[in-house]
Coordinates of C-alpha atoms in Angstrom, one line a residue:
Chain A
M292 CA 109.2 52.1 79.1
M293 CA 110.7 54.7 76.8
S294 CA 114.2 53.5 77.4
K295 CA 113.1 49.9 76.5
V296 CA 111.6 51.2 73.2
L297 CA 114.8 53.1 72.4
V298 CA 117.1 50.2 73.1
S299 CA 114.8 47.9 71.0
I300 CA 115.0 50.2 68.1
L301 CA 118.8 50.5 68.5
Y302 CA 119.1 46.7 68.4
I303 CA 116.9 46.6 65.3
M304 CA 119.0 49.2 63.5
I305 CA 122.3 47.4 64.4
G306 CA 120.8 44.1 63.3
L307 CA 119.7 45.6 60.0
I308 CA 123.1 47.0 59.3
A309 CA 124.9 43.8 60.3
S310 CA 122.6 41.6 58.3
T311 CA 122.5 43.5 55.0
N312 CA 124.8 43.2 52.0
Q313 CA 127.2 46.1 52.3
S314 CA 127.4 46.6 48.5
V315 CA 123.6 47.2 48.5
F316 CA 123.4 49.2 51.7
A317 CA 126.4 51.4 51.8
G318 CA 126.0 54.3 54.2
S319 CA 127.1 55.7 57.4
L320 CA 126.5 55.4 61.1
S321 CA 127.3 58.3 63.4
L322 CA 127.3 58.7 67.2
R323 CA 127.2 62.2 68.5
T324 CA 126.8 64.0 71.8
G325 CA 126.0 67.6 72.7
P326 CA 123.6 69.8 74.5
Q327 CA 119.9 69.7 73.8
Q328 CA 117.5 72.6 74.3
L329 CA 114.1 71.8 75.6
G330 CA 111.1 74.0 76.0
N331 CA 110.5 76.8 73.7
G332 CA 113.2 79.5 73.2
G333 CA 114.7 78.8 76.6
S334 CA 118.2 78.4 77.7
Y335 CA 120.7 75.6 77.0
P336 CA 122.4 73.8 79.8
L337 CA 126.1 74.3 80.1
F338 CA 127.8 71.7 77.9
I339 CA 130.5 70.3 80.2
P340 CA 130.6 66.6 79.7
P341 CA 129.6 64.2 81.2
A342 CA 126.8 66.4 82.6
S343 CA 123.9 67.7 80.6
H344 CA 124.6 65.9 77.4
Q345 CA 122.7 63.4 75.4
M346 CA 123.7 60.9 72.7
A347 CA 122.3 60.5 69.2
L348 CA 122.8 57.7 66.8
T349 CA 122.1 58.3 63.2
W350 CA 122.0 55.8 60.3
V351 CA 122.1 57.2 56.7
T352 CA 121.8 54.9 53.7
D353 CA 123.5 55.6 50.4
S354 CA 120.2 56.8 49.0
G355 CA 120.0 59.4 51.8
F356 CA 117.4 57.9 54.0
E357 CA 118.2 59.0 57.5
S358 CA 117.1 57.5 60.8
T359 CA 118.0 59.1 64.1
L360 CA 117.7 57.6 67.5
S361 CA 117.9 60.1 70.3
L362 CA 116.1 61.0 73.5
Y363 CA 116.0 64.6 72.4
P364 CA 114.7 65.8 70.0
G365 CA 113.3 62.4 69.4
L366 CA 113.0 59.6 66.9
L367 CA 113.5 61.1 63.5
F368 CA 113.2 59.8 60.0
G369 CA 114.0 61.9 56.9
K370 CA 115.9 62.5 53.8
R371 CA 119.4 63.8 53.7
F372 CA 120.7 66.1 51.0
Q373 CA 124.5 66.5 50.8
S374 CA 127.1 68.5 49.0
Q375 CA 130.8 68.8 49.7
G376 CA 130.6 67.8 53.4
L377 CA 127.6 70.0 54.2
F378 CA 124.3 68.3 54.6
L379 CA 120.7 69.2 55.2
S380 CA 118.1 66.7 56.5
L381 CA 114.4 67.1 56.4
G382 CA 111.8 64.8 57.8
G383 CA 109.5 64.0 60.7
G384 CA 109.0 61.6 63.6
L385 CA 108.3 61.5 67.2
I386 CA 109.5 64.9 68.7
I387 CA 110.4 64.7 72.4
S388 CA 110.8 67.7 74.6
Y389 CA 109.2 68.1 78.0
A390 CA 106.3 66.4 76.2
A391 CA 106.2 64.2 73.1
G392 CA 104.2 64.1 69.9
P393 CA 104.4 64.0 66.1
G394 CA 106.3 66.7 64.3
I395 CA 108.9 67.7 61.7
Y396 CA 112.6 68.4 61.9
S397 CA 115.5 69.8 59.9
T398 CA 119.2 69.2 60.5
F399 CA 122.1 71.3 59.2
G400 CA 125.5 69.7 59.5
Y401 CA 129.0 69.0 58.3
E402 CA 131.0 65.9 58.0
T403 CA 134.6 65.4 57.0
G404 CA 135.8 63.3 54.2
S405 CA 133.9 61.6 51.4
G406 CA 133.5 58.3 49.7
S407 CA 133.1 55.1 51.7
G408 CA 135.0 53.5 54.5
G409 CA 136.7 54.9 57.6
W410 CA 136.1 57.1 60.5
H411 CA 135.2 60.8 60.2
F412 CA 134.2 63.8 62.3
T413 CA 130.7 65.2 62.2
A414 CA 128.8 68.1 63.7
D415 CA 125.2 69.1 63.3
Y416 CA 122.4 71.3 64.6
T417 CA 118.8 69.9 64.7
Q418 CA 115.7 72.0 65.1
A419 CA 112.3 70.3 65.5
L420 CA 108.7 71.4 65.8
G421 CA 106.0 69.1 67.2
I422 CA 102.6 68.9 68.7
D423 CA 102.3 67.7 72.3
S424 CA 99.9 64.7 72.0
S425 CA 98.2 65.4 75.3
T426 CA 97.8 69.2 75.5
K427 CA 97.9 69.9 71.7
K428 CA 100.4 72.7 72.3
Y429 CA 103.5 73.0 70.2
I430 CA 106.9 71.9 71.3
A431 CA 110.2 73.0 69.8
P432 CA 113.3 71.3 71.0
S433 CA 116.7 71.5 69.4
S434 CA 120.2 70.0 69.8
M435 CA 123.8 70.7 68.9
R436 CA 125.9 67.7 68.6
L437 CA 129.3 66.6 67.4
G438 CA 130.8 63.1 67.2
V439 CA 132.2 60.4 65.1
L440 CA 130.9 58.9 61.9
W441 CA 131.7 55.5 60.4
R442 CA 131.2 54.9 56.7
Y443 CA 130.8 51.3 55.7
Chain B
M210 CA 99.2 119.9 49.0
K211 CA 97.1 116.8 49.4
F212 CA 98.0 115.7 45.8
V213 CA 101.7 116.5 46.2
L214 CA 102.5 113.8 48.7
P215 CA 100.8 110.9 46.7
L216 CA 102.5 112.2 43.5
L217 CA 105.8 112.3 45.2
F218 CA 105.3 108.8 46.6
L219 CA 104.3 107.5 43.2
S220 CA 107.2 109.2 41.5
F221 CA 109.6 107.8 44.1
S222 CA 108.1 104.3 43.7
Y223 CA 108.4 104.5 40.0
L224 CA 112.0 105.7 40.3
I225 CA 112.9 102.9 42.7
S226 CA 111.2 100.2 40.6
S227 CA 112.8 101.4 37.4
M228 CA 116.3 101.4 38.8
A229 CA 118.2 98.2 38.7
F230 CA 119.7 97.9 42.1
G231 CA 119.6 94.1 42.2
L232 CA 118.3 94.3 45.7
E233 CA 115.5 92.2 46.9
L234 CA 113.1 93.8 49.4
G235 CA 110.7 91.6 51.2
S236 CA 108.4 91.6 54.2
G237 CA 106.0 89.2 55.8
L238 CA 104.9 87.5 59.0
A239 CA 106.6 85.0 61.3
A240 CA 105.9 82.8 64.2
V241 CA 108.5 83.0 66.9
D242 CA 108.9 80.7 69.9
N243 CA 109.4 83.1 72.8
M244 CA 109.6 80.8 75.8
G245 CA 105.8 80.4 76.0
D246 CA 103.6 77.5 75.1
R247 CA 102.6 79.0 71.8
A248 CA 104.4 80.8 69.0
Q249 CA 104.2 84.6 69.0
P250 CA 103.5 86.6 65.8
A251 CA 106.2 88.9 64.5
A252 CA 106.8 91.2 61.6
V253 CA 109.6 90.4 59.2
V254 CA 111.6 92.6 56.8
R255 CA 114.2 91.1 54.5
V256 CA 116.8 92.6 52.2
G257 CA 118.6 90.4 49.8
W258 CA 121.9 92.1 49.0
T259 CA 122.8 89.5 46.4
K260 CA 121.5 86.1 45.5
E261 CA 123.5 84.6 48.4
L262 CA 123.7 87.4 51.0
F263 CA 120.7 88.8 52.9
S264 CA 119.7 90.6 56.1
Q265 CA 116.5 90.0 58.0
A266 CA 114.8 91.7 60.9
F267 CA 112.1 90.5 63.2
Y268 CA 110.0 92.6 65.6
L269 CA 107.7 91.2 68.2
G270 CA 106.2 92.1 71.5
Q271 CA 103.7 91.2 74.1
D272 CA 102.1 92.7 77.2
F273 CA 101.5 91.0 80.6
G274 CA 99.6 93.5 82.7
P275 CA 102.0 96.2 83.7
V276 CA 104.9 94.6 81.9
S277 CA 105.6 95.2 78.2
E278 CA 108.2 93.2 76.3
R279 CA 109.6 94.1 72.9
Q280 CA 112.2 92.2 70.9
A281 CA 114.1 93.0 67.8
M282 CA 116.3 90.5 66.0
L283 CA 118.6 91.4 63.2
T284 CA 120.5 88.8 61.2
F285 CA 123.0 88.8 58.5
G286 CA 123.2 85.6 56.6
A287 CA 123.9 83.6 53.5
N288 CA 121.9 81.2 51.4
S289 CA 123.5 78.2 50.0
D290 CA 122.2 75.6 47.5
I291 CA 122.5 72.1 48.7
G292 CA 122.0 68.7 47.0
G293 CA 121.0 70.3 43.7
L294 CA 117.6 71.3 45.0
K295 CA 116.2 74.3 43.1
F296 CA 113.5 75.3 45.6
L297 CA 115.4 74.8 48.9
N298 CA 118.3 76.7 50.5
V299 CA 120.3 76.2 53.6
R300 CA 120.8 79.4 55.5
Y301 CA 123.4 80.3 58.0
G302 CA 124.3 83.6 59.7
A303 CA 127.6 85.0 60.6
V304 CA 126.1 87.5 63.1
A305 CA 122.8 87.7 64.8
F306 CA 121.7 90.4 67.2
M307 CA 118.8 90.6 69.6
Q308 CA 117.6 93.5 71.6
K309 CA 115.0 92.7 74.2
T310 CA 113.4 95.4 76.3
S311 CA 111.1 94.8 79.2
I312 CA 109.2 97.8 80.6
Y313 CA 107.5 97.7 84.0
D314 CA 104.9 100.4 84.3
N315 CA 102.5 100.0 87.1
E316 CA 99.4 102.0 86.3
S317 CA 98.0 101.7 89.9
S318 CA 101.0 103.5 91.4
K319 CA 100.4 106.5 89.2
N320 CA 97.8 107.7 91.7
Q321 CA 100.4 108.0 94.4
P322 CA 101.9 111.5 95.2
N323 CA 105.3 110.5 93.8
P324 CA 104.7 107.7 91.3
P325 CA 107.8 105.6 90.4
A326 CA 109.3 105.9 87.0
P327 CA 108.7 103.0 84.6
I328 CA 111.5 100.4 84.9
H329 CA 113.3 99.6 81.6
D330 CA 115.4 96.5 81.3
T331 CA 117.2 96.0 78.0
N332 CA 119.4 93.0 77.0
Y333 CA 121.6 92.6 74.0
N334 CA 122.7 89.2 72.7
L335 CA 125.0 88.1 69.9
G336 CA 124.9 84.7 68.2
G337 CA 124.4 82.9 65.0
F338 CA 121.7 81.3 63.1
L339 CA 121.0 78.2 61.0
G340 CA 118.0 77.3 59.0
V341 CA 116.3 76.3 55.8
A342 CA 114.2 78.1 53.3
A343 CA 111.8 77.0 50.6
F344 CA 111.2 79.5 47.9
Q345 CA 109.5 80.1 44.6
E346 CA 110.2 82.9 42.2
F347 CA 107.6 84.5 40.0
G348 CA 109.6 86.9 37.7
R349 CA 110.8 89.7 40.0
F350 CA 108.8 88.4 42.9
K351 CA 109.9 85.8 45.4
L352 CA 107.8 83.9 47.9
E353 CA 109.8 82.4 50.7
L354 CA 109.0 80.2 53.6
N355 CA 111.9 80.0 56.1
W356 CA 112.5 78.1 59.2
D357 CA 115.5 79.3 61.3
S358 CA 117.0 78.9 64.7
H359 CA 118.7 82.0 66.2
I360 CA 121.1 80.8 68.8
Y361 CA 122.4 83.4 71.3
T362 CA 125.3 83.5 73.7
L363 CA 125.0 84.8 77.2
P364 CA 123.8 88.4 77.2
N365 CA 125.6 91.7 77.9
Q366 CA 129.0 91.4 79.3
A367 CA 129.5 87.7 78.7
I368 CA 133.0 86.5 78.0
I369 CA 132.3 82.8 77.6
L370 CA 130.6 82.1 74.3
I371 CA 128.1 79.5 75.3
P372 CA 124.6 79.2 73.9
S373 CA 122.2 80.6 76.3
A374 CA 118.9 81.0 74.4
R375 CA 117.3 80.3 71.1
R376 CA 114.5 81.7 69.1
Q377 CA 113.0 79.4 66.5
T378 CA 111.3 81.4 63.7
M379 CA 109.1 80.3 60.9
G380 CA 108.4 83.1 58.5
L381 CA 106.6 83.7 55.2
T382 CA 107.8 86.6 53.2
I383 CA 107.1 88.1 49.8
G384 CA 109.9 90.0 48.1
V385 CA 110.5 92.0 45.0
T386 CA 113.8 92.6 43.2
I387 CA 114.4 96.3 42.4

């Protein structure tokens, strides 16, 4: 069920990007992979691809609106602030760990290059805090990812 | 004698507050995720060496029956403005250090003829940290809400630098510039 929802959202995002006028909706799309940390304060799995890694797809508009599709730490929507390659994102969404629920997140990252067009390298760390919808206990997953970014 | 110590303390406080060190001293409380299903309270002390550089220490602990656990985390980091935001800083640490001590002290065994000594188990970790802080300055005073992740490598004699643990901290501190 969850995978169907994620794939549907992915199609919607790709459709939105493909159907919009690029001069109005300039932005970037990044695909990253890396280890996620579930539970609270526990250990990370060894990051030896292809084992123990998850993908994340992030779409950022030129106005800084950020949408992230990932299994962990979840479906995230926020605002990205950027200066000289470094960026900070703040927002909220559906936080997924061993449980799922609403919450907030912050991302600290770096991306190469500037301006529009072309492929770039990007790396980021995301921390999230959420409330488990069923038990009402807190969940705090995080992820470290690196990957490619396409500016259009 | 009972007036001397308060007078000394007041004199020292006045001396410290009248000198322009440019240091910011702060303290407060934090919630730390410590592998449980709820955050654990911790005490925080912060020293701002300059506008950009700071050190921060957390101390927390909990008891489970005969087991006592104490943790200290010391970080050295830098603040950085981002996106022209005047109330928000990105924070990143070059070094983070954690000392975790677990003490097993079985009270019931103390009635035995030769009671065993308490077992101490101490781990040290190195790592880095990333986070974000919102702050507001009121003259010499600074109120700061920070949200950091301390990411540690394998403990003790680890050679391979891979992340092995994380402590997410959310702290509220009040500081004063002296």
